[in-house]
Amino acid sequence: MSTALNPSAAPAAALSIRYEHGELAALLAADDVLAVIGFGSSGPRSPDPRVLRVGLEPLSKTLLEVWRGRAPVHSGRDGELRWSSDGEHVYFAIELDEAACGGIDAAAEQAYACIGTFLAARETPHVLRLWNYLDAINLGDGDDERYRRFCDGRARGMNAHVPTRYPAATAIGRHDGVRTLQIYGLAARHPGTPVENPRQVSAWRYPRQYGPTAPTFARGMRSGVDQLLISGTAAVVGHASRHAGDLDAQLDETLANLDSLLQQAGASNAALGTRSLLKAYVRHEADAAHVADVLHARLPGLGGLLLLGGDICRSELLVEVDGVHQLDPPNRLR
Ligand code: 3EB
């Protein structure tokens, strides 16, 4: 088979993302492990650049998020940035103290400029997916809200490097009181295909009422290894939040949005299930068990679910879901 006529069919090494119980030292000893991400105050701590502890508390049994590529994985540091790579996929993470940068907007701008500079110099420049975690995301009124200021700095830092196609993303508020912006992400040698959701206005086209700088992310990203990287998805239809204060209705709407995104991505196995991993971010800890029950009931056989305490970037939203879904291979020339 020749792949020369179809660049999207270029062979790519698999990236495996799993939620597992595992012993940190054993995971780090494996030469195909790209990243080990843990959550909450008892999450993993290690000087290894592949390890990140995100300050969102797990609300169910705690698991590690483990990324595996193709051995051998190389890793290192570049200024504030930690990275690892198998030549096809790159994991990167950066944590910046907001005060030292001059505020949340300045921290976001600096983080994105660092990421852009680092990736532009490598053979893996295509950013597929970003996770952004910051404390007290809804603090501040109107355009002073910390999320809006984050969006402003992110756009400034990003536009210097990736002006044309936005990656998939999540932006969630932590409850840990630590004013450090935490970002991690995935880049690749081959570009992905951004996917928008027909039920939702593209985030970068949100009208002015949501802030001076629209959020710069795609609803999903289809990667070269037939993975659909699903951005944070909540009860937003068109550009409006739906069902303020009604958790069950927000969950229904979120699931309808996820369905719609999978259809749009061309999934022939167009339902989340055994080949999907999800994170659910819940604003109120007391809602966690119910959210888990609903998701397991509506998505039988779900491959994995991590429940995390976190604030959604609009204060009326109670829950947000992101994840990764393994698609059936597309019908290529065989
Ligand atoms: C929304 O649909 C909900 O700013 O990176 C979801 C995913 C949301 C990513 C981001 C925000 C972001 O607008 C919020």
CSV table of C-alpha atoms and ligand atoms in Angstrom, one decimal:
chain,number,residue,atom,x,y,z
A,1,MET,CA,0.0,0.0,0.0
A,2,SER,CA,1.3,3.4,-0.9
A,3,THR,CA,0.6,6.3,1.5
A,4,ALA,CA,2.1,8.9,-0.7
A,5,LEU,CA,-1.2,10.0,-2.2
A,6,ASN,CA,-2.9,10.5,1.2
A,7,PRO,CA,-0.9,12.3,3.8
A,8,SER,CA,-3.5,11.5,6.5
A,9,ALA,CA,-2.7,7.9,6.0
A,10,ALA,CA,0.9,8.4,7.0
A,11,PRO,CA,1.8,5.6,9.4
A,12,ALA,CA,2.0,6.9,13.0
A,13,ALA,CA,3.0,5.1,16.1
A,14,ALA,CA,0.2,4.5,18.6
A,15,LEU,CA,-0.3,6.7,21.6
A,16,SER,CA,-2.0,4.8,24.4
A,17,ILE,CA,-3.7,6.8,27.2
A,18,ARG,CA,-5.0,4.8,30.1
A,19,TYR,CA,-6.2,5.3,33.7
A,20,GLU,CA,-4.5,2.8,36.0
A,21,HIS,CA,-3.4,1.9,39.4
A,22,GLY,CA,0.3,1.6,39.2
A,23,GLU,CA,3.4,2.0,41.1
A,24,LEU,CA,5.2,5.2,40.0
A,25,ALA,CA,8.7,3.9,40.0
A,26,ALA,CA,7.7,0.9,37.9
A,27,LEU,CA,5.9,3.1,35.4
A,28,LEU,CA,8.9,5.4,35.1
A,29,ALA,CA,11.2,2.5,34.6
A,30,ALA,CA,9.4,1.6,31.4
A,31,ASP,CA,11.1,3.1,28.3
A,32,ASP,CA,7.8,3.6,26.5
A,33,VAL,CA,6.1,5.8,29.1
A,34,LEU,CA,5.6,9.4,28.0
A,35,ALA,CA,3.7,10.7,31.0
A,36,VAL,CA,2.3,9.9,34.3
A,37,ILE,CA,-0.3,12.4,35.5
A,38,GLY,CA,-1.8,12.2,39.0
A,39,PHE,CA,-4.4,14.3,40.7
A,40,GLY,CA,-4.9,15.9,44.1
A,41,SER,CA,-2.9,16.4,47.2
A,42,SER,CA,-1.8,12.8,47.4
A,43,GLY,CA,-0.9,12.7,43.7
A,44,PRO,CA,2.6,11.7,42.6
A,45,ARG,CA,5.6,13.9,43.2
A,46,SER,CA,8.8,13.3,41.2
A,47,PRO,CA,11.6,15.3,39.6
A,48,ASP,CA,11.1,13.1,36.5
A,49,PRO,CA,9.9,15.5,33.7
A,50,ARG,CA,7.3,12.9,32.7
A,51,VAL,CA,5.5,13.3,36.0
A,52,LEU,CA,2.8,15.9,36.7
A,53,ARG,CA,0.6,16.3,39.8
A,54,VAL,CA,-2.5,18.3,38.8
A,55,GLY,CA,-4.1,20.1,41.8
A,56,LEU,CA,-7.7,18.8,41.2
A,57,GLU,CA,-8.9,16.5,43.9
A,58,PRO,CA,-10.2,13.1,42.7
A,59,LEU,CA,-13.7,12.4,43.9
A,60,SER,CA,-13.6,8.7,43.4
A,61,LYS,CA,-10.8,6.1,43.7
A,62,THR,CA,-7.7,7.8,42.5
A,63,LEU,CA,-6.0,6.7,39.4
A,64,LEU,CA,-2.9,7.7,37.4
A,65,GLU,CA,-3.3,8.8,33.8
A,66,VAL,CA,-0.5,7.0,31.9
A,67,TRP,CA,0.6,7.8,28.3
A,68,ARG,CA,2.6,5.3,26.4
A,69,GLY,CA,4.3,5.8,23.1
A,70,ARG,CA,6.8,3.7,21.2
A,71,ALA,CA,10.1,3.1,22.9
A,72,PRO,CA,12.6,4.6,23.4
A,73,VAL,CA,11.1,7.7,25.0
A,74,HIS,CA,13.5,10.7,25.6
A,75,SER,CA,12.7,13.4,28.1
A,76,GLY,CA,14.1,16.6,29.4
A,77,ARG,CA,13.6,20.2,30.4
A,78,ASP,CA,13.7,23.4,28.4
A,79,GLY,CA,13.5,26.4,30.6
A,80,GLU,CA,10.3,26.1,32.6
A,81,LEU,CA,9.0,23.4,30.3
A,82,ARG,CA,9.2,19.6,30.9
A,83,TRP,CA,8.8,17.3,27.9
A,84,SER,CA,9.1,13.8,26.7
A,85,SER,CA,9.0,12.4,23.2
A,86,ASP,CA,9.0,9.1,21.2
A,87,GLY,CA,9.7,10.9,17.9
A,88,GLU,CA,6.0,10.9,17.0
A,89,HIS,CA,4.2,12.2,20.0
A,90,VAL,CA,5.4,14.8,22.5
A,91,TYR,CA,4.1,15.3,26.0
A,92,PHE,CA,4.8,18.7,27.6
A,93,ALA,CA,4.0,20.5,30.8
A,94,ILE,CA,4.5,23.9,32.3
A,95,GLU,CA,3.7,25.4,35.6
A,96,LEU,CA,4.0,29.1,36.2
A,97,ASP,CA,3.6,31.1,39.3
A,98,GLU,CA,1.1,33.8,38.5
A,99,ALA,CA,2.5,36.5,40.7
A,100,ALA,CA,6.0,36.0,39.4
A,101,CYS,CA,4.7,36.5,35.8
A,102,GLY,CA,2.5,39.5,36.7
A,103,GLY,CA,-1.0,37.9,36.8
A,104,ILE,CA,-3.0,35.1,35.3
A,105,ASP,CA,-3.1,36.7,31.9
A,106,ALA,CA,0.6,37.3,31.8
A,107,ALA,CA,1.2,33.7,33.0
A,108,ALA,CA,-0.9,32.3,30.3
A,109,GLU,CA,0.8,34.5,27.6
A,110,GLN,CA,4.2,33.4,28.9
A,111,ALA,CA,3.3,29.7,29.1
A,112,TYR,CA,1.9,29.6,25.5
A,113,ALA,CA,4.8,31.6,24.2
A,114,CYS,CA,7.2,29.0,25.8
A,115,ILE,CA,5.2,26.1,24.4
A,116,GLY,CA,5.1,27.6,20.9
A,117,THR,CA,8.8,28.4,20.8
A,118,PHE,CA,9.7,24.9,22.1
A,119,LEU,CA,7.5,23.0,19.6
A,120,ALA,CA,8.3,25.2,16.6
A,121,ALA,CA,11.9,24.2,16.8
A,122,ARG,CA,11.1,20.4,16.8
A,123,GLU,CA,9.9,17.9,14.2
A,124,THR,CA,6.8,17.5,16.2
A,125,PRO,CA,5.2,21.0,16.0
A,126,HIS,CA,1.5,20.1,15.7
A,127,VAL,CA,-0.3,20.8,19.0
A,128,LEU,CA,-3.3,18.4,19.3
A,129,ARG,CA,-4.5,18.9,22.8
A,130,LEU,CA,-4.1,21.2,25.8
A,131,TRP,CA,-5.3,20.9,29.4
A,132,ASN,CA,-5.3,24.2,31.4
A,133,TYR,CA,-5.9,24.2,35.2
A,134,LEU,CA,-6.0,27.4,37.3
A,135,ASP,CA,-7.2,28.2,40.8
A,136,ALA,CA,-10.4,30.2,41.4
A,137,ILE,CA,-11.4,30.4,37.7
A,138,ASN,CA,-14.6,32.3,38.3
A,139,LEU,CA,-13.2,34.9,40.6
A,140,GLY,CA,-13.6,38.5,39.5
A,141,ASP,CA,-16.5,40.4,38.0
A,142,GLY,CA,-17.3,40.8,34.3
A,143,ASP,CA,-14.2,41.1,32.1
A,144,ASP,CA,-12.0,40.9,35.3
A,145,GLU,CA,-13.0,37.3,35.8
A,146,ARG,CA,-9.9,35.2,36.0
A,147,TYR,CA,-11.0,32.8,33.2
A,148,ARG,CA,-11.5,35.8,30.8
A,149,ARG,CA,-8.1,37.1,31.7
A,150,PHE,CA,-6.6,33.7,31.1
A,151,CYS,CA,-8.3,33.6,27.7
A,152,ASP,CA,-6.8,36.9,26.8
A,153,GLY,CA,-3.3,35.9,27.7
A,154,ARG,CA,-3.6,32.5,26.1
A,155,ALA,CA,-4.7,34.1,22.8
A,156,ARG,CA,-1.8,36.5,22.9
A,157,GLY,CA,0.7,33.7,23.6
A,158,MET,CA,-0.8,31.4,21.1
A,159,ASN,CA,-1.3,33.8,18.2
A,160,ALA,CA,2.4,34.4,18.0
A,161,HIS,CA,2.8,30.7,17.0
A,162,VAL,CA,-0.4,28.9,16.0
A,163,PRO,CA,-2.7,31.5,14.5
A,164,THR,CA,-4.6,29.3,12.0
A,165,ARG,CA,-5.8,26.1,13.7
A,166,TYR,CA,-6.7,25.8,17.4
A,167,PRO,CA,-6.0,22.6,19.4
A,168,ALA,CA,-8.6,20.8,21.4
A,169,ALA,CA,-8.6,22.0,25.0
A,170,THR,CA,-9.9,22.0,28.5
A,171,ALA,CA,-9.8,24.9,31.0
A,172,ILE,CA,-11.0,24.1,34.5
A,173,GLY,CA,-10.7,25.8,37.9
A,174,ARG,CA,-8.9,24.2,40.8
A,175,HIS,CA,-10.0,24.5,44.4
A,176,ASP,CA,-6.5,24.3,45.9
A,177,GLY,CA,-5.8,28.0,46.5
A,178,VAL,CA,-2.4,27.7,44.7
A,179,ARG,CA,-2.0,30.5,42.2
A,180,THR,CA,0.1,28.5,39.8
A,181,LEU,CA,-1.1,28.0,36.2
A,182,GLN,CA,-0.7,24.3,35.2
A,183,ILE,CA,-0.8,23.4,31.6
A,184,TYR,CA,0.0,20.1,29.9
A,185,GLY,CA,-0.5,18.9,26.4
A,186,LEU,CA,0.1,16.7,23.4
A,187,ALA,CA,1.9,17.6,20.2
A,188,ALA,CA,2.7,15.3,17.2
A,189,ARG,CA,4.8,15.0,14.1
A,190,HIS,CA,1.7,14.8,12.0
A,191,PRO,CA,-1.1,17.3,12.2
A,192,GLY,CA,-4.5,16.4,13.5
A,193,THR,CA,-7.9,17.3,12.0
A,194,PRO,CA,-9.9,19.7,14.2
A,195,VAL,CA,-13.5,18.8,14.7
A,196,GLU,CA,-16.3,21.3,15.4
A,197,ASN,CA,-19.7,20.5,16.9
A,198,PRO,CA,-22.7,21.4,14.8
A,199,ARG,CA,-24.8,22.0,18.0
A,200,GLN,CA,-22.3,24.6,19.3
A,201,VAL,CA,-20.9,27.8,18.0
A,202,SER,CA,-17.2,27.5,17.6
A,203,ALA,CA,-15.6,28.9,20.7
A,204,TRP,CA,-13.4,31.4,18.9
A,205,ARG,CA,-16.6,32.9,17.5
A,206,TYR,CA,-18.3,33.4,20.8
A,207,PRO,CA,-19.9,36.9,21.0
A,208,ARG,CA,-18.5,39.7,23.1
A,209,GLN,CA,-20.8,39.0,26.1
A,210,TYR,CA,-18.5,36.1,27.1
A,211,GLY,CA,-15.5,38.3,27.3
A,212,PRO,CA,-13.1,40.5,25.3
A,213,THR,CA,-11.1,37.5,23.9
A,214,ALA,CA,-12.9,34.4,22.7
A,215,PRO,CA,-11.6,31.1,23.9
A,216,THR,CA,-9.1,29.6,21.4
A,217,PHE,CA,-9.8,25.9,21.1
A,218,ALA,CA,-11.4,23.4,18.8
A,219,ARG,CA,-14.2,21.1,20.1
A,220,GLY,CA,-12.2,18.1,19.3
A,221,MET,CA,-9.1,16.9,17.4
A,222,ARG,CA,-8.9,13.8,15.4
A,223,SER,CA,-5.3,12.5,15.5
A,224,GLY,CA,-3.4,10.5,13.0
A,225,VAL,CA,-3.7,7.4,15.2
A,226,ASP,CA,-7.6,7.4,14.9
A,227,GLN,CA,-8.0,8.9,18.3
A,228,LEU,CA,-10.6,11.6,18.9
A,229,LEU,CA,-9.4,14.0,21.5
A,230,ILE,CA,-12.5,15.5,23.0
A,231,SER,CA,-12.3,19.0,24.5
A,232,GLY,CA,-14.1,20.0,27.6
A,233,THR,CA,-17.8,19.7,26.8
A,234,ALA,CA,-20.6,21.1,28.9
A,235,ALA,CA,-24.3,22.2,28.5
A,236,VAL,CA,-23.5,24.9,26.0
A,237,VAL,CA,-25.8,25.0,22.9
A,238,GLY,CA,-25.2,27.5,20.3
A,239,HIS,CA,-23.1,29.9,22.5
A,240,ALA,CA,-25.5,29.9,25.4
A,241,SER,CA,-25.3,27.9,28.7
A,242,ARG,CA,-28.4,25.8,29.2
A,243,HIS,CA,-30.2,24.5,32.3
A,244,ALA,CA,-28.6,26.8,34.9
A,245,GLY,CA,-28.7,25.0,38.3
A,246,ASP,CA,-30.2,21.7,36.9
A,247,LEU,CA,-27.5,19.0,37.1
A,248,ASP,CA,-29.5,16.3,35.3
A,249,ALA,CA,-30.5,18.5,32.4
A,250,GLN,CA,-26.9,19.7,32.1
A,251,LEU,CA,-25.7,16.1,31.9
A,252,ASP,CA,-28.3,15.3,29.2
A,253,GLU,CA,-27.2,18.3,27.2
A,254,THR,CA,-23.5,17.4,27.6
A,255,LEU,CA,-24.2,13.8,26.4
A,256,ALA,CA,-26.1,15.2,23.4
A,257,ASN,CA,-23.1,17.4,22.6
A,258,LEU,CA,-20.7,14.5,22.9
A,259,ASP,CA,-22.9,12.4,20.6
A,260,SER,CA,-23.0,15.1,18.1
A,261,LEU,CA,-19.2,15.6,18.2
A,262,LEU,CA,-18.6,11.9,17.6
A,263,GLN,CA,-20.9,11.9,14.6
A,264,GLN,CA,-19.1,14.9,13.2
A,265,ALA,CA,-15.8,13.2,13.7
A,266,GLY,CA,-16.9,10.5,11.4
A,267,ALA,CA,-16.9,7.8,14.0
A,268,SER,CA,-18.5,4.6,12.7
A,269,ASN,CA,-18.6,3.4,16.3
A,270,ALA,CA,-20.3,6.6,17.1
A,271,ALA,CA,-21.0,6.0,20.8
A,272,LEU,CA,-18.8,6.5,23.8
A,273,GLY,CA,-18.2,3.2,25.5
A,274,THR,CA,-15.5,0.6,25.9
A,275,ARG,CA,-13.1,2.5,23.7
A,276,SER,CA,-13.5,5.8,25.5
A,277,LEU,CA,-11.9,7.4,28.6
A,278,LEU,CA,-13.6,10.3,30.2
A,279,LYS,CA,-13.0,12.8,32.9
A,280,ALA,CA,-15.9,14.5,34.6
A,281,TYR,CA,-15.2,17.8,36.4
A,282,VAL,CA,-17.8,18.5,39.0
A,283,ARG,CA,-18.3,21.9,40.7
A,284,HIS,CA,-19.9,20.5,43.8
A,285,GLU,CA,-18.2,17.5,45.4
A,286,ALA,CA,-21.6,16.2,46.6
A,287,ASP,CA,-22.7,15.7,43.0
A,288,ALA,CA,-19.9,13.4,42.1
A,289,ALA,CA,-21.5,10.0,42.8
A,290,HIS,CA,-24.6,11.0,40.9
A,291,VAL,CA,-22.6,12.2,37.9
A,292,ALA,CA,-20.8,8.8,37.9
A,293,ASP,CA,-24.0,6.9,38.1
A,294,VAL,CA,-25.6,8.8,35.2
A,295,LEU,CA,-22.5,8.5,33.0
A,296,HIS,CA,-22.1,4.7,33.6
A,297,ALA,CA,-25.8,4.2,33.0
A,298,ARG,CA,-25.9,6.2,29.8
A,299,LEU,CA,-22.5,4.9,28.5
A,300,PRO,CA,-22.5,1.2,29.2
A,301,GLY,CA,-19.0,-0.4,29.3
A,302,LEU,CA,-17.3,3.0,29.6
A,303,GLY,CA,-13.6,2.3,29.4
A,304,GLY,CA,-12.7,4.6,32.2
A,305,LEU,CA,-14.0,7.5,34.2
A,306,LEU,CA,-12.1,9.9,36.4
A,307,LEU,CA,-14.2,12.2,38.6
A,308,LEU,CA,-12.4,15.4,39.6
A,309,GLY,CA,-13.5,18.4,41.7
A,310,GLY,CA,-13.3,21.4,39.5
A,311,ASP,CA,-15.0,24.6,38.5
A,312,ILE,CA,-16.3,25.1,35.0
A,313,CYS,CA,-15.4,28.4,33.3
A,314,ARG,CA,-19.0,29.7,33.4
A,315,SER,CA,-20.3,29.9,36.9
A,316,GLU,CA,-23.8,28.5,36.0
A,317,LEU,CA,-22.3,25.3,34.7
A,318,LEU,CA,-22.1,22.4,37.2
A,319,VAL,CA,-20.4,19.7,35.2
A,320,GLU,CA,-18.0,19.3,32.2
A,321,VAL,CA,-16.7,16.2,30.5
A,322,ASP,CA,-13.6,15.6,28.4
A,323,GLY,CA,-11.8,12.6,27.1
A,324,VAL,CA,-10.4,10.4,24.4
A,325,HIS,CA,-12.3,8.0,22.1
A,326,GLN,CA,-10.6,5.4,19.9
A,327,LEU,CA,-12.2,5.5,16.5
A,328,ASP,CA,-12.5,2.6,14.0
A,329,PRO,CA,-9.9,3.1,11.3
A,330,PRO,CA,-11.3,5.1,8.4
A,331,ASN,CA,-11.9,3.5,5.0
A,332,ARG,CA,-8.6,4.0,3.4
A,333,LEU,CA,-7.2,2.6,0.2
A,334,ARG,CA,-6.4,-0.9,1.1
B,1,3EB,C1,-17.5,25.9,26.6
B,1,3EB,O1,-18.1,25.1,25.8
B,1,3EB,C2,-17.2,25.4,27.9
B,1,3EB,O2,-11.3,27.7,27.4
B,1,3EB,O3,-10.1,26.0,26.8
B,1,3EB,C3,-14.6,24.0,27.3
B,1,3EB,C4,-13.4,23.6,26.8
B,1,3EB,C5,-14.7,25.3,27.8
B,1,3EB,C6,-12.3,24.4,26.7
B,1,3EB,C7,-11.2,26.5,27.1
B,1,3EB,C8,-13.5,26.1,27.8
B,1,3EB,C9,-12.3,25.7,27.2
B,1,3EB,O4,-17.2,27.0,26.2
B,1,3EB,C10,-15.9,25.8,28.4
